[in-house]
Amino acid sequence: MGMRIPNSLAGLGMVPPYSLAQMLGMVPPPASSVPQWMHVTSRFSQFLVNLQLTAAQDADGRRKKAGVVSCLNSAYYGSTSEFDNSFYIGSWGKGTAIRPPRDVDVYFVLPSAAYGRFGAYGYNPQSALLQEVKRVLQRSYPTTTNIRGDGPVVLVGFDSYSVEVVPVFFVGDFRYWVCDTKNGGSYKQTAPWAEIGHIENADKRNANNLRPLIRMLKSWQACCSVPIKSFHLELLAVDYLDQSQWRFKNIFWYDWVVRDFFLYMISRANTFATAPGTGEYMWLGETWKSKAESAYARAAKASSYEAQNMMIAAGEEWQKIFGSNIPRTV
């Protein structure tokens, strides 16, 4: 399992909100020959298993997406293909989906002729485009009452899943225009493949620790109602792991991995993150900061309990962060 050094924050370049004596006290030396951290591997292994979509949930999400895509292909391309002119984005595209199931996010690429047709509209052609896509879907799903436009998205609210369709136009160089209906309407350029590649490459260079971390953080986001976009949380996870001393460690170290992420996240309040591909600067704000501070304090306490093999005490602290998906006992 490897040797764990008490001062786990060394090398982060930050001063923790604990004195050195307190920090050292968090991970006391072993009082006997009994190994420390006996429950970390089994606890976090089960946690990650509990976050995985079940086979039925995965199949249901893919079936819902296929039906929506087939409907749009029929309307815009005269085809019934369940796959053409579409691809997953968001957690389904990046391989970071968790349960309970969230929305299935999909780009649907409209034909270039539609761009010219809506370009003839005098005011807010983007809004008119989204309304047309909405009507197409309403005709195919007349019993689904929850179909609405929401920003650049047309949401189809099925009972088990919502499919969020983003109608787009292909620009070139793996970039797309999405509809922005604000201020009279405009198109915003996006680079979804760059976002997906950003996660894939970062996961590889960090010993496949990124996607597990993101899934755990999404569990925290949902459990504690953390007011931060999942996209921003993913970017912070990449930035953190790229400089973390735990980046090449295995699951035996995950208590420290998540604890030190929260400390890093706190340091990023009121800073910018950069979107892969487009280089857009995105303000992170600090509305989530108090949640991250609470999570850090609880994770620090849980980590100290893990070091002392206090299984239930550690599990109770972890559940305050992640909910019941992380086991109290193992």
CSV table of C-alpha atoms in Angstrom, one decimal:
chain,number,residue,atom,x,y,z
A,1,MET,CA,0.0,0.0,0.0
A,2,GLY,CA,2.9,2.3,0.4
A,3,MET,CA,4.0,4.6,3.2
A,4,ARG,CA,1.8,7.6,4.1
A,5,ILE,CA,3.5,10.7,5.5
A,6,PRO,CA,1.4,12.7,8.1
A,7,ASN,CA,1.9,16.1,6.5
A,8,SER,CA,-0.2,15.4,3.5
A,9,LEU,CA,-0.5,19.0,2.4
A,10,ALA,CA,3.2,19.4,1.8
A,11,GLY,CA,3.9,20.7,-1.7
A,12,LEU,CA,0.5,22.3,-2.3
A,13,GLY,CA,1.9,25.8,-1.8
A,14,MET,CA,-0.8,26.8,0.6
A,15,VAL,CA,-1.0,27.3,4.4
A,16,PRO,CA,-3.8,25.1,5.8
A,17,PRO,CA,-6.1,26.5,8.5
A,18,TYR,CA,-4.5,24.3,11.1
A,19,SER,CA,-1.3,24.6,13.1
A,20,LEU,CA,1.6,22.2,12.4
A,21,ALA,CA,0.8,20.5,15.7
A,22,GLN,CA,-2.8,20.0,14.8
A,23,MET,CA,-1.9,18.7,11.4
A,24,LEU,CA,0.5,16.2,12.8
A,25,GLY,CA,-2.2,15.2,15.3
A,26,MET,CA,-4.6,14.4,12.5
A,27,VAL,CA,-2.5,11.5,11.5
A,28,PRO,CA,-0.9,10.0,14.7
A,29,PRO,CA,1.8,7.4,14.6
A,30,PRO,CA,0.7,3.8,15.0
A,31,ALA,CA,0.3,2.8,18.6
A,32,SER,CA,0.7,-0.9,17.7
A,33,SER,CA,1.6,-3.2,14.9
A,34,VAL,CA,-1.9,-2.9,13.5
A,35,PRO,CA,-1.8,-1.2,10.1
A,36,GLN,CA,-3.4,2.2,9.7
A,37,TRP,CA,-6.1,3.2,7.2
A,38,MET,CA,-7.4,-0.3,7.1
A,39,HIS,CA,-10.9,0.7,5.7
A,40,VAL,CA,-10.0,3.3,3.1
A,41,THR,CA,-9.6,1.0,0.1
A,42,SER,CA,-12.8,-1.0,0.7
A,43,ARG,CA,-14.8,2.1,1.6
A,44,PHE,CA,-13.9,4.1,-1.5
A,45,SER,CA,-14.0,1.0,-3.8
A,46,GLN,CA,-17.6,0.5,-2.7
A,47,PHE,CA,-18.4,4.2,-3.0
A,48,LEU,CA,-17.3,4.2,-6.6
A,49,VAL,CA,-19.3,1.0,-7.3
A,50,ASN,CA,-22.4,2.7,-5.8
A,51,LEU,CA,-21.9,5.7,-8.1
A,52,GLN,CA,-21.9,3.6,-11.3
A,53,LEU,CA,-25.0,3.6,-13.4
A,54,THR,CA,-26.7,0.2,-13.4
A,55,ALA,CA,-27.0,-1.7,-16.6
A,56,ALA,CA,-30.7,-0.9,-16.7
A,57,GLN,CA,-30.1,2.9,-16.1
A,58,ASP,CA,-27.4,3.0,-18.8
A,59,ALA,CA,-29.7,1.1,-21.3
A,60,ASP,CA,-32.6,3.4,-20.5
A,61,GLY,CA,-30.6,6.6,-21.0
A,62,ARG,CA,-29.3,5.3,-24.3
A,63,ARG,CA,-32.8,4.3,-25.4
A,64,LYS,CA,-34.2,7.7,-24.6
A,65,LYS,CA,-31.4,9.4,-26.5
A,66,ALA,CA,-31.9,7.2,-29.5
A,67,GLY,CA,-35.6,7.9,-29.7
A,68,VAL,CA,-35.1,11.7,-29.6
A,69,VAL,CA,-32.3,11.5,-32.2
A,70,SER,CA,-34.4,9.3,-34.5
A,71,CYS,CA,-37.3,11.8,-34.3
A,72,LEU,CA,-35.0,14.8,-35.2
A,73,ASN,CA,-33.3,12.9,-38.0
A,74,SER,CA,-36.7,12.1,-39.5
A,75,ALA,CA,-37.7,15.8,-39.4
A,76,TYR,CA,-34.5,17.3,-40.7
A,77,TYR,CA,-32.8,14.6,-42.7
A,78,GLY,CA,-35.6,12.2,-43.8
A,79,SER,CA,-33.9,9.4,-41.9
A,80,THR,CA,-34.8,7.3,-38.9
A,81,SER,CA,-31.2,6.8,-37.7
A,82,GLU,CA,-30.8,6.7,-33.9
A,83,PHE,CA,-27.2,7.9,-34.1
A,84,ASP,CA,-26.5,10.0,-37.1
A,85,ASN,CA,-25.9,13.8,-36.7
A,86,SER,CA,-25.6,13.4,-32.9
A,87,PHE,CA,-23.2,12.7,-30.1
A,88,TYR,CA,-23.2,12.7,-26.3
A,89,ILE,CA,-21.8,15.7,-24.4
A,90,GLY,CA,-21.6,16.4,-20.7
A,91,SER,CA,-21.2,13.5,-18.3
A,92,TRP,CA,-22.3,10.9,-20.8
A,93,GLY,CA,-19.7,12.1,-23.3
A,94,LYS,CA,-16.9,12.4,-20.8
A,95,GLY,CA,-17.6,9.1,-19.0
A,96,THR,CA,-18.4,10.7,-15.7
A,97,ALA,CA,-22.1,9.9,-15.3
A,98,ILE,CA,-23.2,8.9,-11.8
A,99,ARG,CA,-26.4,7.6,-10.2
A,100,PRO,CA,-29.0,8.6,-9.4
A,101,PRO,CA,-29.3,9.3,-13.1
A,102,ARG,CA,-28.9,12.9,-14.3
A,103,ASP,CA,-29.9,14.3,-17.6
A,104,VAL,CA,-28.6,12.9,-20.9
A,105,ASP,CA,-27.0,15.7,-22.8
A,106,VAL,CA,-26.8,15.5,-26.6
A,107,TYR,CA,-25.7,17.7,-29.5
A,108,PHE,CA,-27.9,17.4,-32.6
A,109,VAL,CA,-26.3,18.8,-35.7
A,110,LEU,CA,-28.8,20.6,-37.9
A,111,PRO,CA,-28.4,20.8,-41.7
A,112,SER,CA,-26.7,23.9,-43.0
A,113,ALA,CA,-29.9,24.7,-45.0
A,114,ALA,CA,-31.7,25.4,-41.7
A,115,TYR,CA,-29.1,28.0,-40.8
A,116,GLY,CA,-30.0,29.9,-43.9
A,117,ARG,CA,-33.7,29.5,-43.4
A,118,PHE,CA,-33.7,30.8,-39.9
A,119,GLY,CA,-31.2,33.6,-40.9
A,120,ALA,CA,-34.1,35.2,-42.8
A,121,TYR,CA,-35.9,35.8,-39.5
A,122,GLY,CA,-35.9,39.5,-38.6
A,123,TYR,CA,-35.6,39.1,-34.8
A,124,ASN,CA,-34.1,36.4,-32.6
A,125,PRO,CA,-33.8,33.5,-35.1
A,126,GLN,CA,-32.2,31.4,-32.4
A,127,SER,CA,-35.4,31.5,-30.4
A,128,ALA,CA,-37.5,30.6,-33.4
A,129,LEU,CA,-35.1,27.6,-34.1
A,130,LEU,CA,-35.4,26.3,-30.6
A,131,GLN,CA,-39.2,26.6,-30.8
A,132,GLU,CA,-39.3,24.6,-34.0
A,133,VAL,CA,-37.2,21.8,-32.5
A,134,LYS,CA,-39.5,21.8,-29.5
A,135,ARG,CA,-42.6,21.4,-31.8
A,136,VAL,CA,-40.9,18.6,-33.7
A,137,LEU,CA,-40.4,16.7,-30.4
A,138,GLN,CA,-43.8,17.5,-29.1
A,139,ARG,CA,-45.4,15.9,-32.2
A,140,SER,CA,-43.3,12.7,-31.6
A,141,TYR,CA,-44.0,12.6,-27.8
A,142,PRO,CA,-47.5,14.0,-27.4
A,143,THR,CA,-48.0,12.4,-24.0
A,144,THR,CA,-44.7,13.9,-22.6
A,145,THR,CA,-45.9,17.2,-21.2
A,146,ASN,CA,-42.5,18.4,-20.0
A,147,ILE,CA,-40.9,19.5,-23.2
A,148,ARG,CA,-39.5,23.0,-23.0
A,149,GLY,CA,-36.8,25.3,-24.3
A,150,ASP,CA,-34.2,26.4,-21.7
A,151,GLY,CA,-31.4,28.6,-23.0
A,152,PRO,CA,-29.6,26.7,-25.8
A,153,VAL,CA,-31.3,23.4,-24.8
A,154,VAL,CA,-34.6,21.8,-25.6
A,155,LEU,CA,-35.4,19.5,-22.7
A,156,VAL,CA,-37.5,16.4,-23.1
A,157,GLY,CA,-38.6,15.4,-19.6
A,158,PHE,CA,-39.2,11.7,-19.5
A,159,ASP,CA,-40.1,10.0,-16.2
A,160,SER,CA,-36.7,8.3,-15.7
A,161,TYR,CA,-34.4,10.6,-17.6
A,162,SER,CA,-34.5,14.1,-19.1
A,163,VAL,CA,-32.8,14.3,-22.5
A,164,GLU,CA,-31.3,17.7,-23.1
A,165,VAL,CA,-30.9,18.3,-26.8
A,166,VAL,CA,-28.6,21.1,-27.9
A,167,PRO,CA,-29.4,22.0,-31.6
A,168,VAL,CA,-26.2,23.1,-33.2
A,169,PHE,CA,-24.6,24.0,-36.5
A,170,PHE,CA,-21.2,22.6,-37.5
A,171,VAL,CA,-18.7,25.4,-38.0
A,172,GLY,CA,-15.5,23.4,-38.8
A,173,ASP,CA,-12.4,22.4,-36.9
A,174,PHE,CA,-14.6,20.4,-34.5
A,175,ARG,CA,-16.5,23.5,-33.4
A,176,TYR,CA,-20.2,24.2,-33.3
A,177,TRP,CA,-22.6,27.1,-33.0
A,178,VAL,CA,-25.2,26.9,-30.3
A,179,CYS,CA,-28.2,29.2,-29.9
A,180,ASP,CA,-28.1,32.1,-27.4
A,181,THR,CA,-31.5,33.6,-27.2
A,182,LYS,CA,-30.6,36.6,-25.0
A,183,ASN,CA,-30.5,40.2,-26.2
A,184,GLY,CA,-32.1,39.5,-29.5
A,185,GLY,CA,-30.3,36.2,-30.2
A,186,SER,CA,-26.9,35.2,-31.4
A,187,TYR,CA,-24.7,32.1,-31.8
A,188,LYS,CA,-22.0,31.1,-29.4
A,189,GLN,CA,-19.1,28.9,-30.6
A,190,THR,CA,-18.3,25.8,-28.6
A,191,ALA,CA,-15.7,23.0,-28.7
A,192,PRO,CA,-17.2,19.9,-27.2
A,193,TRP,CA,-14.6,17.5,-28.5
A,194,ALA,CA,-11.9,19.6,-26.9
A,195,GLU,CA,-13.7,19.4,-23.6
A,196,ILE,CA,-14.1,15.6,-23.9
A,197,GLY,CA,-10.4,15.3,-24.9
A,198,HIS,CA,-9.4,17.5,-21.9
A,199,ILE,CA,-10.9,15.0,-19.5
A,200,GLU,CA,-9.6,11.9,-21.4
A,201,ASN,CA,-6.0,13.2,-21.5
A,202,ALA,CA,-6.0,14.4,-17.9
A,203,ASP,CA,-7.3,11.1,-16.7
A,204,LYS,CA,-4.5,9.3,-18.6
A,205,ARG,CA,-1.7,11.5,-17.3
A,206,ASN,CA,-3.0,11.2,-13.7
A,207,ALA,CA,-3.1,7.4,-13.5
A,208,ASN,CA,-6.8,7.2,-14.2
A,209,ASN,CA,-7.6,9.0,-11.0
A,210,LEU,CA,-9.5,12.0,-12.6
A,211,ARG,CA,-12.8,10.4,-13.5
A,212,PRO,CA,-13.2,8.7,-10.1
A,213,LEU,CA,-12.5,12.0,-8.4
A,214,ILE,CA,-15.1,13.8,-10.7
A,215,ARG,CA,-17.7,11.2,-9.9
A,216,MET,CA,-17.2,11.6,-6.2
A,217,LEU,CA,-17.3,15.4,-6.5
A,218,LYS,CA,-20.6,15.2,-8.4
A,219,SER,CA,-22.0,13.1,-5.5
A,220,TRP,CA,-20.9,15.9,-3.1
A,221,GLN,CA,-22.4,18.5,-5.4
A,222,ALA,CA,-25.8,16.7,-5.4
A,223,CYS,CA,-25.8,15.7,-1.8
A,224,CYS,CA,-24.9,19.1,-0.4
A,225,SER,CA,-26.6,21.3,-3.1
A,226,VAL,CA,-23.3,22.9,-4.0
A,227,PRO,CA,-24.0,25.9,-6.3
A,228,ILE,CA,-21.3,25.3,-8.9
A,229,LYS,CA,-21.6,24.2,-12.5
A,230,SER,CA,-20.5,20.6,-13.1
A,231,PHE,CA,-18.3,21.8,-15.9
A,232,HIS,CA,-16.4,24.2,-13.6
A,233,LEU,CA,-16.1,21.4,-11.0
A,234,GLU,CA,-14.5,19.2,-13.7
A,235,LEU,CA,-12.0,21.9,-14.7
A,236,LEU,CA,-11.0,22.4,-11.0
A,237,ALA,CA,-10.5,18.6,-10.6
A,238,VAL,CA,-8.1,18.6,-13.6
A,239,ASP,CA,-6.2,21.6,-12.3
A,240,TYR,CA,-5.9,20.1,-8.9
A,241,LEU,CA,-4.7,16.6,-9.9
A,242,ASP,CA,-2.2,18.0,-12.3
A,243,GLN,CA,-0.3,19.6,-9.4
A,244,SER,CA,-1.2,17.1,-6.6
A,245,GLN,CA,1.3,14.9,-5.0
A,246,TRP,CA,-1.3,12.1,-4.9
A,247,ARG,CA,-1.9,12.1,-8.7
A,248,PHE,CA,-0.2,8.7,-9.3
A,249,LYS,CA,-1.5,7.0,-6.1
A,250,ASN,CA,-4.1,4.3,-6.0
A,251,ILE,CA,-7.4,4.1,-4.1
A,252,PHE,CA,-5.7,3.5,-0.8
A,253,TRP,CA,-5.0,7.3,-0.9
A,254,TYR,CA,-8.4,8.5,-1.9
A,255,ASP,CA,-9.3,9.9,1.6
A,256,TRP,CA,-6.4,12.4,1.2
A,257,VAL,CA,-7.1,12.9,-2.5
A,258,VAL,CA,-10.6,14.2,-1.9
A,259,ARG,CA,-9.7,16.1,1.3
A,260,ASP,CA,-6.9,18.0,-0.4
A,261,PHE,CA,-9.1,18.8,-3.4
A,262,PHE,CA,-11.4,20.7,-1.1
A,263,LEU,CA,-8.5,22.8,0.2
A,264,TYR,CA,-7.4,23.5,-3.3
A,265,MET,CA,-11.0,24.4,-4.3
A,266,ILE,CA,-11.2,26.9,-1.5
A,267,SER,CA,-8.0,28.6,-2.9
A,268,ARG,CA,-9.7,29.0,-6.3
A,269,ALA,CA,-12.6,31.1,-5.0
A,270,ASN,CA,-13.0,34.3,-7.1
A,271,THR,CA,-10.7,33.2,-9.8
A,272,PHE,CA,-11.1,32.1,-13.5
A,273,ALA,CA,-11.2,28.8,-15.2
A,274,THR,CA,-10.4,28.4,-18.9
A,275,ALA,CA,-12.6,26.4,-21.2
A,276,PRO,CA,-10.7,23.9,-23.4
A,277,GLY,CA,-10.8,24.6,-27.1
A,278,THR,CA,-12.3,28.1,-27.0
A,279,GLY,CA,-10.1,29.6,-24.3
A,280,GLU,CA,-13.1,31.3,-22.8
A,281,TYR,CA,-12.4,32.7,-19.3
A,282,MET,CA,-15.2,31.7,-16.8
A,283,TRP,CA,-15.6,33.3,-13.4
A,284,LEU,CA,-15.8,30.8,-10.6
A,285,GLY,CA,-17.1,33.2,-8.0
A,286,GLU,CA,-17.5,32.1,-4.3
A,287,THR,CA,-21.1,31.1,-3.7
A,288,TRP,CA,-19.9,27.5,-3.2
A,289,LYS,CA,-17.0,28.4,-0.9
A,290,SER,CA,-18.7,27.8,2.4
A,291,LYS,CA,-19.8,24.3,1.2
A,292,ALA,CA,-16.2,23.6,0.2
A,293,GLU,CA,-14.9,24.8,3.6
A,294,SER,CA,-17.4,22.5,5.4
A,295,ALA,CA,-16.4,19.6,3.2
A,296,TYR,CA,-12.7,20.1,3.8
A,297,ALA,CA,-13.2,20.3,7.6
A,298,ARG,CA,-15.3,17.1,7.5
A,299,ALA,CA,-12.9,15.3,5.2
A,300,ALA,CA,-9.9,16.3,7.4
A,301,LYS,CA,-11.8,14.8,10.4
A,302,ALA,CA,-12.7,11.6,8.5
A,303,SER,CA,-9.2,11.2,7.3
A,304,SER,CA,-7.9,11.3,10.8
A,305,TYR,CA,-10.4,8.7,11.9
A,306,GLU,CA,-9.4,6.5,8.9
A,307,ALA,CA,-5.8,6.7,10.1
A,308,GLN,CA,-6.9,5.4,13.5
A,309,ASN,CA,-9.1,2.7,11.9
A,310,MET,CA,-12.2,4.3,13.4
A,311,MET,CA,-14.4,2.9,10.7
A,312,ILE,CA,-17.9,4.1,11.8
A,313,ALA,CA,-16.7,7.6,12.9
A,314,ALA,CA,-15.0,8.0,9.6
A,315,GLY,CA,-18.0,6.7,7.7
A,316,GLU,CA,-20.3,9.2,9.4
A,317,GLU,CA,-18.1,12.1,8.4
A,318,TRP,CA,-17.8,10.9,4.8
A,319,GLN,CA,-21.6,10.6,4.6
A,320,LYS,CA,-22.0,14.2,5.7
A,321,ILE,CA,-20.1,15.1,2.5
A,322,PHE,CA,-21.2,12.4,0.0
A,323,GLY,CA,-24.5,11.0,1.4
A,324,SER,CA,-25.4,7.3,1.6
A,325,ASN,CA,-23.5,6.3,-1.5
A,326,ILE,CA,-20.3,6.1,0.5
A,327,PRO,CA,-20.7,3.3,3.0
A,328,ARG,CA,-20.7,4.0,6.8
A,329,THR,CA,-19.3,0.6,7.5
A,330,VAL,CA,-17.2,-1.7,5.4
